[in-house]
């Protein structure tokens, strides 16, 4: 099955958690996540199971005015 | 010399110069400029993480004692998008401070007052300390205050233009009427303009481009630090009245010429 991470189609294993996905795709650092437009707090990542076609938005702080 | 502290929400600031972190040539230069500016509140933007790319993390370069981060919502076009961006910012940076900016027009980056008002009301209720970036509209500023804005941030001129206080007359009205701090944001291009805003009674100024694109950003940050402080000291010292006719500052008794 697959999901969409920042609009990119991304394969996942059935039952994969958000925590697992993030450790595969990101290099750590400050990060915030929304799934289907709902923010998922960091404490919930280990138990949050992704579903097929979920839209995951990953954002991070950058320079800006 | 110390001036009155500035209080926004539950934060207290000694420095009345806020800094934007965009457009610096490197994170190291940004760090040094923030340090030289003496600022205690610096903005950061949010961006979608680019997968499979190693990113240099901006926040690690801004861990300076006394410096708070002010995430912005740049890039959103509606109140709905702004609310999600704000929630993400709070989660990423663990702060309730928020610079709300909603500017759908990429050419002039002028803020949308209707979406900004709607988003301010929602976010203030959610516990955010909302600092909305807006046009220098005195009526809008009062409306934002009514719905819970912690401060208002009217523009001097469009973002990044260095045109100075083009909105001066409206800023004066906003400052006169506002019950929340007024932070002049955008357009300030020279230290003298920051001083001018502070002399007018603005509570703070937010500067980014003028420092970041200067030949020597660290020296310019220092110049802005001094100008902002000078302007505030002048405001607190209460400037003399402007008058049309001359008023002698030396005694007018004649001692060379015989009357």
PDB file of C-alpha atoms in Angstrom:
ATOM      1  CA  UNK A   1       0.000   0.000   0.000  1.00  0.00           C
ATOM      2  CA  UNK A   2       1.054   3.592  -0.321  1.00  0.00           C
ATOM      3  CA  UNK A   3       0.511   7.004   1.195  1.00  0.00           C
ATOM      4  CA  UNK A   4       1.378  10.538   0.084  1.00  0.00           C
ATOM      5  CA  UNK A   5       4.169  12.358   1.905  1.00  0.00           C
ATOM      6  CA  UNK A   6       4.325  16.025   0.922  1.00  0.00           C
ATOM      7  CA  UNK A   7       2.414  14.992  -2.224  1.00  0.00           C
ATOM      8  CA  UNK A   8       4.954  12.297  -3.123  1.00  0.00           C
ATOM      9  CA  UNK A   9       3.600   8.775  -3.456  1.00  0.00           C
ATOM     10  CA  UNK A  10       5.417   6.719  -0.838  1.00  0.00           C
ATOM     11  CA  UNK A  11       5.138   2.937  -0.272  1.00  0.00           C
ATOM     12  CA  UNK A  12       4.593   1.776   3.311  1.00  0.00           C
ATOM     13  CA  UNK A  13       4.177  -1.578   5.001  1.00  0.00           C
ATOM     14  CA  UNK A  14       0.767  -2.454   6.349  1.00  0.00           C
ATOM     15  CA  UNK A  15       0.444  -1.214   9.932  1.00  0.00           C
ATOM     16  CA  UNK A  16       3.506   1.027   9.721  1.00  0.00           C
ATOM     17  CA  UNK A  17       3.552   3.758  12.365  1.00  0.00           C
ATOM     18  CA  UNK A  18       4.279   7.424  11.866  1.00  0.00           C
ATOM     19  CA  UNK A  19       7.383   7.054  14.026  1.00  0.00           C
ATOM     20  CA  UNK A  20       8.744   4.345  11.743  1.00  0.00           C
ATOM     21  CA  UNK A  21       7.977   6.367   8.613  1.00  0.00           C
ATOM     22  CA  UNK A  22       9.724   9.451   9.971  1.00  0.00           C
ATOM     23  CA  UNK A  23      12.826   7.580  11.010  1.00  0.00           C
ATOM     24  CA  UNK A  24      13.032   6.172   7.466  1.00  0.00           C
ATOM     25  CA  UNK A  25      12.459   9.466   5.665  1.00  0.00           C
ATOM     26  CA  UNK A  26      13.935  12.233   7.791  1.00  0.00           C
ATOM     27  CA  UNK A  27      17.204  12.970   9.489  1.00  0.00           C
ATOM     28  CA  UNK A  28      15.723  14.177  12.767  1.00  0.00           C
ATOM     29  CA  UNK A  29      15.626  17.785  13.928  1.00  0.00           C
ATOM     30  CA  UNK A  30      12.635  19.992  14.593  1.00  0.00           C
ATOM     31  CA  UNK A  31       9.648  18.720  12.691  1.00  0.00           C
ATOM     32  CA  UNK A  32       5.878  18.840  12.724  1.00  0.00           C
ATOM     33  CA  UNK A  33       3.460  16.425  11.090  1.00  0.00           C
ATOM     34  CA  UNK A  34      -0.129  16.580   9.940  1.00  0.00           C
ATOM     35  CA  UNK A  35      -2.033  13.595   8.599  1.00  0.00           C
ATOM     36  CA  UNK A  36      -5.057  14.471   6.480  1.00  0.00           C
ATOM     37  CA  UNK A  37      -4.828  18.074   7.746  1.00  0.00           C
ATOM     38  CA  UNK A  38      -4.786  17.141  11.436  1.00  0.00           C
ATOM     39  CA  UNK A  39      -1.650  17.806  13.459  1.00  0.00           C
ATOM     40  CA  UNK A  40      -0.274  14.676  15.144  1.00  0.00           C
ATOM     41  CA  UNK A  41       1.722  15.412  18.271  1.00  0.00           C
ATOM     42  CA  UNK A  42       5.123  13.839  18.696  1.00  0.00           C
ATOM     43  CA  UNK A  43       3.976  11.790  21.698  1.00  0.00           C
ATOM     44  CA  UNK A  44       1.423  10.088  19.430  1.00  0.00           C
ATOM     45  CA  UNK A  45       3.853   9.158  16.638  1.00  0.00           C
ATOM     46  CA  UNK A  46       4.867   5.711  17.990  1.00  0.00           C
ATOM     47  CA  UNK A  47       1.245   4.492  18.156  1.00  0.00           C
ATOM     48  CA  UNK A  48      -0.144   6.272  15.117  1.00  0.00           C
ATOM     49  CA  UNK A  49      -0.808   3.680  12.400  1.00  0.00           C
ATOM     50  CA  UNK A  50      -0.857   4.958   8.850  1.00  0.00           C
ATOM     51  CA  UNK A  51      -3.687   4.001   6.500  1.00  0.00           C
ATOM     52  CA  UNK A  52      -3.604   3.621   2.726  1.00  0.00           C
ATOM     53  CA  UNK A  53      -3.843   6.952   0.873  1.00  0.00           C
ATOM     54  CA  UNK A  54      -3.152   9.046   3.984  1.00  0.00           C
ATOM     55  CA  UNK A  55      -1.842  12.511   3.132  1.00  0.00           C
ATOM     56  CA  UNK A  56       1.131  13.212   5.375  1.00  0.00           C
ATOM     57  CA  UNK A  57       2.462  16.753   5.595  1.00  0.00           C
ATOM     58  CA  UNK A  58       5.963  17.175   7.031  1.00  0.00           C
ATOM     59  CA  UNK A  59       7.195  20.661   7.789  1.00  0.00           C
ATOM     60  CA  UNK A  60      10.359  22.047   9.345  1.00  0.00           C
ATOM     61  CA  UNK A  61      11.556  25.511  10.328  1.00  0.00           C
ATOM     62  CA  UNK A  62      13.707  27.406   7.823  1.00  0.00           C
ATOM     63  CA  UNK A  63      15.098  30.937   7.515  1.00  0.00           C
ATOM     64  CA  UNK A  64      12.360  33.499   6.988  1.00  0.00           C
ATOM     65  CA  UNK A  65      11.201  36.985   7.865  1.00  0.00           C
TER      66      UNK A  65
ATOM     67  CA  UNK B   1      20.966  52.764  29.021  1.00  0.00           C
ATOM     68  CA  UNK B   2      17.770  50.848  29.738  1.00  0.00           C
ATOM     69  CA  UNK B   3      14.320  51.635  28.442  1.00  0.00           C
ATOM     70  CA  UNK B   4      10.923  50.390  29.589  1.00  0.00           C
ATOM     71  CA  UNK B   5      10.542  46.677  28.887  1.00  0.00           C
ATOM     72  CA  UNK B   6       8.073  45.600  26.207  1.00  0.00           C
ATOM     73  CA  UNK B   7       5.472  43.023  27.168  1.00  0.00           C
ATOM     74  CA  UNK B   8       3.693  40.892  24.572  1.00  0.00           C
ATOM     75  CA  UNK B   9       1.500  38.100  25.891  1.00  0.00           C
ATOM     76  CA  UNK B  10       3.495  36.588  28.738  1.00  0.00           C
ATOM     77  CA  UNK B  11       6.868  37.528  27.249  1.00  0.00           C
ATOM     78  CA  UNK B  12       8.978  40.495  28.328  1.00  0.00           C
ATOM     79  CA  UNK B  13      11.547  42.025  26.000  1.00  0.00           C
ATOM     80  CA  UNK B  14      14.336  44.458  26.797  1.00  0.00           C
ATOM     81  CA  UNK B  15      15.205  44.859  23.113  1.00  0.00           C
ATOM     82  CA  UNK B  16      12.625  46.474  20.860  1.00  0.00           C
ATOM     83  CA  UNK B  17      14.285  45.266  17.683  1.00  0.00           C
ATOM     84  CA  UNK B  18      12.830  42.051  16.277  1.00  0.00           C
ATOM     85  CA  UNK B  19      14.701  40.301  13.497  1.00  0.00           C
ATOM     86  CA  UNK B  20      13.714  38.259  10.498  1.00  0.00           C
ATOM     87  CA  UNK B  21      16.099  35.481   9.526  1.00  0.00           C
ATOM     88  CA  UNK B  22      15.465  35.318   5.768  1.00  0.00           C
ATOM     89  CA  UNK B  23      17.952  36.100   2.995  1.00  0.00           C
ATOM     90  CA  UNK B  24      21.172  35.736   5.023  1.00  0.00           C
ATOM     91  CA  UNK B  25      24.067  34.341   3.045  1.00  0.00           C
ATOM     92  CA  UNK B  26      24.661  31.601   5.600  1.00  0.00           C
ATOM     93  CA  UNK B  27      23.343  30.359   8.922  1.00  0.00           C
ATOM     94  CA  UNK B  28      26.591  31.465  10.582  1.00  0.00           C
ATOM     95  CA  UNK B  29      26.119  35.021   9.296  1.00  0.00           C
ATOM     96  CA  UNK B  30      22.493  34.960  10.469  1.00  0.00           C
ATOM     97  CA  UNK B  31      23.607  33.866  13.933  1.00  0.00           C
ATOM     98  CA  UNK B  32      26.229  36.605  14.174  1.00  0.00           C
ATOM     99  CA  UNK B  33      23.765  39.270  12.988  1.00  0.00           C
ATOM    100  CA  UNK B  34      21.113  38.172  15.493  1.00  0.00           C
ATOM    101  CA  UNK B  35      23.717  38.288  18.234  1.00  0.00           C
ATOM    102  CA  UNK B  36      24.940  41.758  17.185  1.00  0.00           C
ATOM    103  CA  UNK B  37      21.365  43.086  16.971  1.00  0.00           C
ATOM    104  CA  UNK B  38      20.664  42.272  20.611  1.00  0.00           C
ATOM    105  CA  UNK B  39      17.239  41.052  19.487  1.00  0.00           C
ATOM    106  CA  UNK B  40      15.279  38.716  21.737  1.00  0.00           C
ATOM    107  CA  UNK B  41      12.653  37.735  19.167  1.00  0.00           C
ATOM    108  CA  UNK B  42      13.510  36.354  15.746  1.00  0.00           C
ATOM    109  CA  UNK B  43      11.216  34.958  13.101  1.00  0.00           C
ATOM    110  CA  UNK B  44      11.506  31.653  11.318  1.00  0.00           C
ATOM    111  CA  UNK B  45       9.425  30.334   8.441  1.00  0.00           C
ATOM    112  CA  UNK B  46       8.087  26.844   7.884  1.00  0.00           C
ATOM    113  CA  UNK B  47       8.634  24.776   4.789  1.00  0.00           C
ATOM    114  CA  UNK B  48       7.728  21.336   3.607  1.00  0.00           C
ATOM    115  CA  UNK B  49      10.551  18.938   4.309  1.00  0.00           C
ATOM    116  CA  UNK B  50      12.315  17.937   1.111  1.00  0.00           C
ATOM    117  CA  UNK B  51      12.629  14.195   1.258  1.00  0.00           C
ATOM    118  CA  UNK B  52      15.995  12.587   0.552  1.00  0.00           C
ATOM    119  CA  UNK B  53      17.767  15.898   1.168  1.00  0.00           C
ATOM    120  CA  UNK B  54      20.008  16.683   4.077  1.00  0.00           C
ATOM    121  CA  UNK B  55      18.866  19.989   5.505  1.00  0.00           C
ATOM    122  CA  UNK B  56      20.941  22.349   7.616  1.00  0.00           C
ATOM    123  CA  UNK B  57      18.739  23.028  10.577  1.00  0.00           C
ATOM    124  CA  UNK B  58      18.115  26.735  11.136  1.00  0.00           C
ATOM    125  CA  UNK B  59      17.004  26.420  14.749  1.00  0.00           C
ATOM    126  CA  UNK B  60      20.340  25.069  15.979  1.00  0.00           C
ATOM    127  CA  UNK B  61      21.943  28.332  14.782  1.00  0.00           C
ATOM    128  CA  UNK B  62      19.460  30.420  16.744  1.00  0.00           C
ATOM    129  CA  UNK B  63      20.015  28.903  20.156  1.00  0.00           C
ATOM    130  CA  UNK B  64      21.220  32.148  21.690  1.00  0.00           C
ATOM    131  CA  UNK B  65      20.445  32.853  25.365  1.00  0.00           C
ATOM    132  CA  UNK B  66      17.451  35.186  25.682  1.00  0.00           C
ATOM    133  CA  UNK B  67      16.372  34.778  22.055  1.00  0.00           C
ATOM    134  CA  UNK B  68      12.828  33.514  21.440  1.00  0.00           C
ATOM    135  CA  UNK B  69      11.602  32.154  18.136  1.00  0.00           C
ATOM    136  CA  UNK B  70       8.598  33.643  16.372  1.00  0.00           C
ATOM    137  CA  UNK B  71       7.360  31.245  13.684  1.00  0.00           C
ATOM    138  CA  UNK B  72       5.498  32.815  10.785  1.00  0.00           C
ATOM    139  CA  UNK B  73       2.792  31.449   8.520  1.00  0.00           C
ATOM    140  CA  UNK B  74       4.313  32.773   5.312  1.00  0.00           C
ATOM    141  CA  UNK B  75       3.108  30.804   2.313  1.00  0.00           C
ATOM    142  CA  UNK B  76      -0.504  30.392   3.384  1.00  0.00           C
ATOM    143  CA  UNK B  77      -3.292  32.054   1.434  1.00  0.00           C
ATOM    144  CA  UNK B  78      -6.358  31.592   3.627  1.00  0.00           C
ATOM    145  CA  UNK B  79      -7.356  31.628   7.291  1.00  0.00           C
ATOM    146  CA  UNK B  80      -7.918  27.866   7.151  1.00  0.00           C
ATOM    147  CA  UNK B  81      -4.387  27.238   5.891  1.00  0.00           C
ATOM    148  CA  UNK B  82      -3.033  29.673   8.478  1.00  0.00           C
ATOM    149  CA  UNK B  83      -4.661  27.773  11.332  1.00  0.00           C
ATOM    150  CA  UNK B  84      -3.059  24.495  10.249  1.00  0.00           C
ATOM    151  CA  UNK B  85       0.305  26.226   9.739  1.00  0.00           C
ATOM    152  CA  UNK B  86       0.061  27.756  13.218  1.00  0.00           C
ATOM    153  CA  UNK B  87      -0.695  24.403  14.812  1.00  0.00           C
ATOM    154  CA  UNK B  88       2.267  22.856  12.983  1.00  0.00           C
ATOM    155  CA  UNK B  89       4.516  25.729  14.045  1.00  0.00           C
ATOM    156  CA  UNK B  90       3.521  25.303  17.670  1.00  0.00           C
ATOM    157  CA  UNK B  91       4.255  21.600  17.464  1.00  0.00           C
ATOM    158  CA  UNK B  92       7.611  22.033  15.712  1.00  0.00           C
ATOM    159  CA  UNK B  93       8.934  24.822  17.916  1.00  0.00           C
ATOM    160  CA  UNK B  94       6.994  24.353  21.157  1.00  0.00           C
ATOM    161  CA  UNK B  95       5.910  27.999  21.290  1.00  0.00           C
ATOM    162  CA  UNK B  96       2.572  29.801  21.334  1.00  0.00           C
ATOM    163  CA  UNK B  97       4.078  32.866  19.692  1.00  0.00           C
ATOM    164  CA  UNK B  98       2.922  33.331  16.126  1.00  0.00           C
ATOM    165  CA  UNK B  99       3.520  35.875  13.407  1.00  0.00           C
ATOM    166  CA  UNK B 100       0.360  35.534  11.369  1.00  0.00           C
ATOM    167  CA  UNK B 101       0.933  36.479   7.757  1.00  0.00           C
ATOM    168  CA  UNK B 102      -1.495  35.728   4.987  1.00  0.00           C
ATOM    169  CA  UNK B 103      -0.466  37.248   1.700  1.00  0.00           C
ATOM    170  CA  UNK B 104      -1.904  35.586  -1.353  1.00  0.00           C
ATOM    171  CA  UNK B 105      -0.415  38.069  -3.832  1.00  0.00           C
ATOM    172  CA  UNK B 106       3.185  37.165  -4.715  1.00  0.00           C
ATOM    173  CA  UNK B 107       4.064  40.495  -6.340  1.00  0.00           C
ATOM    174  CA  UNK B 108       3.507  42.920  -3.474  1.00  0.00           C
ATOM    175  CA  UNK B 109       3.068  40.376  -0.662  1.00  0.00           C
ATOM    176  CA  UNK B 110       0.326  42.547   0.797  1.00  0.00           C
ATOM    177  CA  UNK B 111      -1.585  40.914   3.641  1.00  0.00           C
ATOM    178  CA  UNK B 112      -5.215  39.867   3.249  1.00  0.00           C
ATOM    179  CA  UNK B 113      -7.121  41.714   5.995  1.00  0.00           C
ATOM    180  CA  UNK B 114     -10.260  39.563   5.918  1.00  0.00           C
ATOM    181  CA  UNK B 115      -8.489  36.220   6.184  1.00  0.00           C
ATOM    182  CA  UNK B 116      -6.098  37.678   8.793  1.00  0.00           C
ATOM    183  CA  UNK B 117      -8.941  38.879  11.007  1.00  0.00           C
ATOM    184  CA  UNK B 118     -10.705  35.514  10.782  1.00  0.00           C
ATOM    185  CA  UNK B 119      -7.533  33.568  11.573  1.00  0.00           C
ATOM    186  CA  UNK B 120      -6.582  35.855  14.469  1.00  0.00           C
ATOM    187  CA  UNK B 121      -9.907  35.227  16.153  1.00  0.00           C
ATOM    188  CA  UNK B 122      -9.592  31.435  15.839  1.00  0.00           C
ATOM    189  CA  UNK B 123      -5.952  31.295  16.900  1.00  0.00           C
ATOM    190  CA  UNK B 124      -6.319  33.632  19.883  1.00  0.00           C
ATOM    191  CA  UNK B 125      -9.070  31.325  21.163  1.00  0.00           C
ATOM    192  CA  UNK B 126      -6.701  28.377  20.727  1.00  0.00           C
ATOM    193  CA  UNK B 127      -4.207  30.063  23.045  1.00  0.00           C
ATOM    194  CA  UNK B 128      -1.771  31.471  20.504  1.00  0.00           C
ATOM    195  CA  UNK B 129      -0.023  34.789  21.108  1.00  0.00           C
ATOM    196  CA  UNK B 130      -0.959  36.195  17.726  1.00  0.00           C
ATOM    197  CA  UNK B 131       1.039  38.992  16.088  1.00  0.00           C
ATOM    198  CA  UNK B 132      -0.744  39.666  12.799  1.00  0.00           C
ATOM    199  CA  UNK B 133       1.139  41.254   9.887  1.00  0.00           C
ATOM    200  CA  UNK B 134      -1.219  43.706   8.244  1.00  0.00           C
ATOM    201  CA  UNK B 135      -1.483  46.824   6.179  1.00  0.00           C
ATOM    202  CA  UNK B 136      -1.294  50.068   8.144  1.00  0.00           C
ATOM    203  CA  UNK B 137      -5.066  50.257   8.586  1.00  0.00           C
ATOM    204  CA  UNK B 138      -6.129  51.817  11.910  1.00  0.00           C
ATOM    205  CA  UNK B 139      -9.650  50.352  11.768  1.00  0.00           C
ATOM    206  CA  UNK B 140      -8.356  46.853  11.096  1.00  0.00           C
ATOM    207  CA  UNK B 141      -5.875  47.201  13.968  1.00  0.00           C
ATOM    208  CA  UNK B 142      -8.704  47.910  16.409  1.00  0.00           C
ATOM    209  CA  UNK B 143     -10.721  44.992  15.041  1.00  0.00           C
ATOM    210  CA  UNK B 144      -7.729  42.682  15.514  1.00  0.00           C
ATOM    211  CA  UNK B 145      -7.318  43.926  19.044  1.00  0.00           C
ATOM    212  CA  UNK B 146     -11.012  43.152  19.686  1.00  0.00           C
ATOM    213  CA  UNK B 147     -10.631  39.533  18.556  1.00  0.00           C
ATOM    214  CA  UNK B 148      -7.559  38.874  20.680  1.00  0.00           C
ATOM    215  CA  UNK B 149      -4.400  39.914  18.826  1.00  0.00           C
ATOM    216  CA  UNK B 150      -1.523  40.235  21.317  1.00  0.00           C
ATOM    217  CA  UNK B 151       0.088  42.960  19.190  1.00  0.00           C
ATOM    218  CA  UNK B 152      -0.392  44.410  15.719  1.00  0.00           C
ATOM    219  CA  UNK B 153       2.290  44.526  13.049  1.00  0.00           C
ATOM    220  CA  UNK B 154       1.443  47.166  10.452  1.00  0.00           C
ATOM    221  CA  UNK B 155       3.761  47.519   7.478  1.00  0.00           C
ATOM    222  CA  UNK B 156       5.881  50.574   6.697  1.00  0.00           C
ATOM    223  CA  UNK B 157       6.133  49.527   3.050  1.00  0.00           C
ATOM    224  CA  UNK B 158       5.864  46.199   1.174  1.00  0.00           C
ATOM    225  CA  UNK B 159       8.118  43.386   2.416  1.00  0.00           C
ATOM    226  CA  UNK B 160      11.746  43.604   1.360  1.00  0.00           C
ATOM    227  CA  UNK B 161      11.448  46.974  -0.395  1.00  0.00           C
ATOM    228  CA  UNK B 162      13.573  49.087   1.998  1.00  0.00           C
ATOM    229  CA  UNK B 163      11.255  52.029   1.219  1.00  0.00           C
ATOM    230  CA  UNK B 164      10.907  53.138   4.831  1.00  0.00           C
ATOM    231  CA  UNK B 165       7.778  54.456   6.528  1.00  0.00           C
ATOM    232  CA  UNK B 166       5.575  55.076   3.488  1.00  0.00           C
ATOM    233  CA  UNK B 167       2.534  54.615   5.733  1.00  0.00           C
ATOM    234  CA  UNK B 168       3.701  57.133   8.301  1.00  0.00           C
ATOM    235  CA  UNK B 169       0.413  59.047   8.696  1.00  0.00           C
ATOM    236  CA  UNK B 170      -1.573  55.838   9.267  1.00  0.00           C
ATOM    237  CA  UNK B 171       1.067  54.458  11.637  1.00  0.00           C
ATOM    238  CA  UNK B 172       0.685  57.573  13.764  1.00  0.00           C
ATOM    239  CA  UNK B 173      -3.057  56.949  14.084  1.00  0.00           C
ATOM    240  CA  UNK B 174      -2.518  53.257  14.848  1.00  0.00           C
ATOM    241  CA  UNK B 175       0.015  54.072  17.577  1.00  0.00           C
ATOM    242  CA  UNK B 176      -2.268  56.707  19.066  1.00  0.00           C
ATOM    243  CA  UNK B 177      -5.268  54.365  19.224  1.00  0.00           C
ATOM    244  CA  UNK B 178      -3.794  50.969  19.971  1.00  0.00           C
ATOM    245  CA  UNK B 179      -4.289  49.220  23.293  1.00  0.00           C
ATOM    246  CA  UNK B 180      -1.860  46.459  22.261  1.00  0.00           C
ATOM    247  CA  UNK B 181       1.802  46.864  21.268  1.00  0.00           C
ATOM    248  CA  UNK B 182       2.444  48.162  17.744  1.00  0.00           C
ATOM    249  CA  UNK B 183       5.356  46.567  15.901  1.00  0.00           C
ATOM    250  CA  UNK B 184       6.242  48.264  12.633  1.00  0.00           C
ATOM    251  CA  UNK B 185       7.063  45.404  10.303  1.00  0.00           C
ATOM    252  CA  UNK B 186       8.257  45.380   6.702  1.00  0.00           C
ATOM    253  CA  UNK B 187       9.784  48.072   4.572  1.00  0.00           C
ATOM    254  CA  UNK B 188      12.224  49.508   7.099  1.00  0.00           C
ATOM    255  CA  UNK B 189      15.389  49.934   5.052  1.00  0.00           C
ATOM    256  CA  UNK B 190      17.738  52.059   7.156  1.00  0.00           C
ATOM    257  CA  UNK B 191      18.555  52.475  10.843  1.00  0.00           C
ATOM    258  CA  UNK B 192      17.274  56.079  10.689  1.00  0.00           C
ATOM    259  CA  UNK B 193      13.851  54.718   9.687  1.00  0.00           C
ATOM    260  CA  UNK B 194      13.824  52.349  12.657  1.00  0.00           C
ATOM    261  CA  UNK B 195      14.679  55.298  14.891  1.00  0.00           C
ATOM    262  CA  UNK B 196      11.897  57.319  13.251  1.00  0.00           C
ATOM    263  CA  UNK B 197       9.324  54.607  13.981  1.00  0.00           C
ATOM    264  CA  UNK B 198      10.469  54.362  17.578  1.00  0.00           C
ATOM    265  CA  UNK B 199      10.417  58.152  18.040  1.00  0.00           C
ATOM    266  CA  UNK B 200       6.806  58.097  16.807  1.00  0.00           C
ATOM    267  CA  UNK B 201       5.995  55.726  19.645  1.00  0.00           C
ATOM    268  CA  UNK B 202       6.024  52.353  17.949  1.00  0.00           C
ATOM    269  CA  UNK B 203       6.626  49.656  20.567  1.00  0.00           C
ATOM    270  CA  UNK B 204       9.082  47.734  18.402  1.00  0.00           C
ATOM    271  CA  UNK B 205      10.282  47.300  14.841  1.00  0.00           C
ATOM    272  CA  UNK B 206      10.846  44.120  12.879  1.00  0.00           C
ATOM    273  CA  UNK B 207      13.712  44.229  10.399  1.00  0.00           C
ATOM    274  CA  UNK B 208      15.002  41.578   8.037  1.00  0.00           C
ATOM    275  CA  UNK B 209      16.008  42.491   4.493  1.00  0.00           C
ATOM    276  CA  UNK B 210      17.817  45.726   5.400  1.00  0.00           C
ATOM    277  CA  UNK B 211      20.175  43.755   7.606  1.00  0.00           C
ATOM    278  CA  UNK B 212      20.403  40.493   5.685  1.00  0.00           C
ATOM    279  CA  UNK B 213      21.297  42.053   2.319  1.00  0.00           C
ATOM    280  CA  UNK B 214      23.633  44.743   3.671  1.00  0.00           C
ATOM    281  CA  UNK B 215      27.280  44.618   2.618  1.00  0.00           C
ATOM    282  CA  UNK B 216      28.140  43.793   6.224  1.00  0.00           C
ATOM    283  CA  UNK B 217      25.033  42.340   7.892  1.00  0.00           C
ATOM    284  CA  UNK B 218      26.640  42.080  11.337  1.00  0.00           C
ATOM    285  CA  UNK B 219      27.672  45.763  11.360  1.00  0.00           C
ATOM    286  CA  UNK B 220      24.225  46.719  10.048  1.00  0.00           C
ATOM    287  CA  UNK B 221      22.547  44.691  12.802  1.00  0.00           C
ATOM    288  CA  UNK B 222      24.581  46.649  15.308  1.00  0.00           C
ATOM    289  CA  UNK B 223      23.548  49.935  13.647  1.00  0.00           C
ATOM    290  CA  UNK B 224      19.876  48.910  13.866  1.00  0.00           C
ATOM    291  CA  UNK B 225      20.335  47.949  17.513  1.00  0.00           C
ATOM    292  CA  UNK B 226      21.630  51.417  18.345  1.00  0.00           C
ATOM    293  CA  UNK B 227      19.070  53.243  16.186  1.00  0.00           C
ATOM    294  CA  UNK B 228      16.130  51.372  17.688  1.00  0.00           C
ATOM    295  CA  UNK B 229      17.394  52.043  21.187  1.00  0.00           C
ATOM    296  CA  UNK B 230      18.074  55.733  20.381  1.00  0.00           C
ATOM    297  CA  UNK B 231      14.568  56.144  18.981  1.00  0.00           C
ATOM    298  CA  UNK B 232      13.014  54.582  22.044  1.00  0.00           C
ATOM    299  CA  UNK B 233      15.089  56.666  24.448  1.00  0.00           C
ATOM    300  CA  UNK B 234      14.035  59.790  22.531  1.00  0.00           C
ATOM    301  CA  UNK B 235      10.371  58.755  22.754  1.00  0.00           C
ATOM    302  CA  UNK B 236      10.590  58.134  26.491  1.00  0.00           C
ATOM    303  CA  UNK B 237      12.455  61.446  26.945  1.00  0.00           C
ATOM    304  CA  UNK B 238       9.536  63.246  25.197  1.00  0.00           C
ATOM    305  CA  UNK B 239      10.634  65.341  22.252  1.00  0.00           C
ATOM    306  CA  UNK B 240      10.152  69.085  22.060  1.00  0.00           C
ATOM    307  CA  UNK B 241       7.216  70.499  20.117  1.00  0.00           C
ATOM    308  CA  UNK B 242       7.577  71.492  16.463  1.00  0.00           C
ATOM    309  CA  UNK B 243       7.039  75.184  15.830  1.00  0.00           C
ATOM    310  CA  UNK B 244       6.892  77.352  12.709  1.00  0.00           C
ATOM    311  CA  UNK B 245       8.676  80.440  13.957  1.00  0.00           C
ATOM    312  CA  UNK B 246      12.163  80.485  15.431  1.00  0.00           C
ATOM    313  CA  UNK B 247      12.767  80.212  19.153  1.00  0.00           C
ATOM    314  CA  UNK B 248      16.194  81.409  20.233  1.00  0.00           C
ATOM    315  CA  UNK B 249      18.468  78.971  21.963  1.00  0.00           C
ATOM    316  CA  UNK B 250      21.026  81.684  22.819  1.00  0.00           C
ATOM    317  CA  UNK B 251      20.358  84.880  24.792  1.00  0.00           C
ATOM    318  CA  UNK B 252      19.269  87.719  22.521  1.00  0.00           C
ATOM    319  CA  UNK B 253      20.700  90.542  24.629  1.00  0.00           C
ATOM    320  CA  UNK B 254      22.944  92.702  22.483  1.00  0.00           C
ATOM    321  CA  UNK B 255      26.490  93.114  23.737  1.00  0.00           C
ATOM    322  CA  UNK B 256      28.410  93.975  20.567  1.00  0.00           C
ATOM    323  CA  UNK B 257      25.944  96.347  18.960  1.00  0.00           C
ATOM    324  CA  UNK B 258      24.582  99.320  20.781  1.00  0.00           C
ATOM    325  CA  UNK B 259      20.811  99.439  20.849  1.00  0.00           C
TER     326      UNK B 259
END
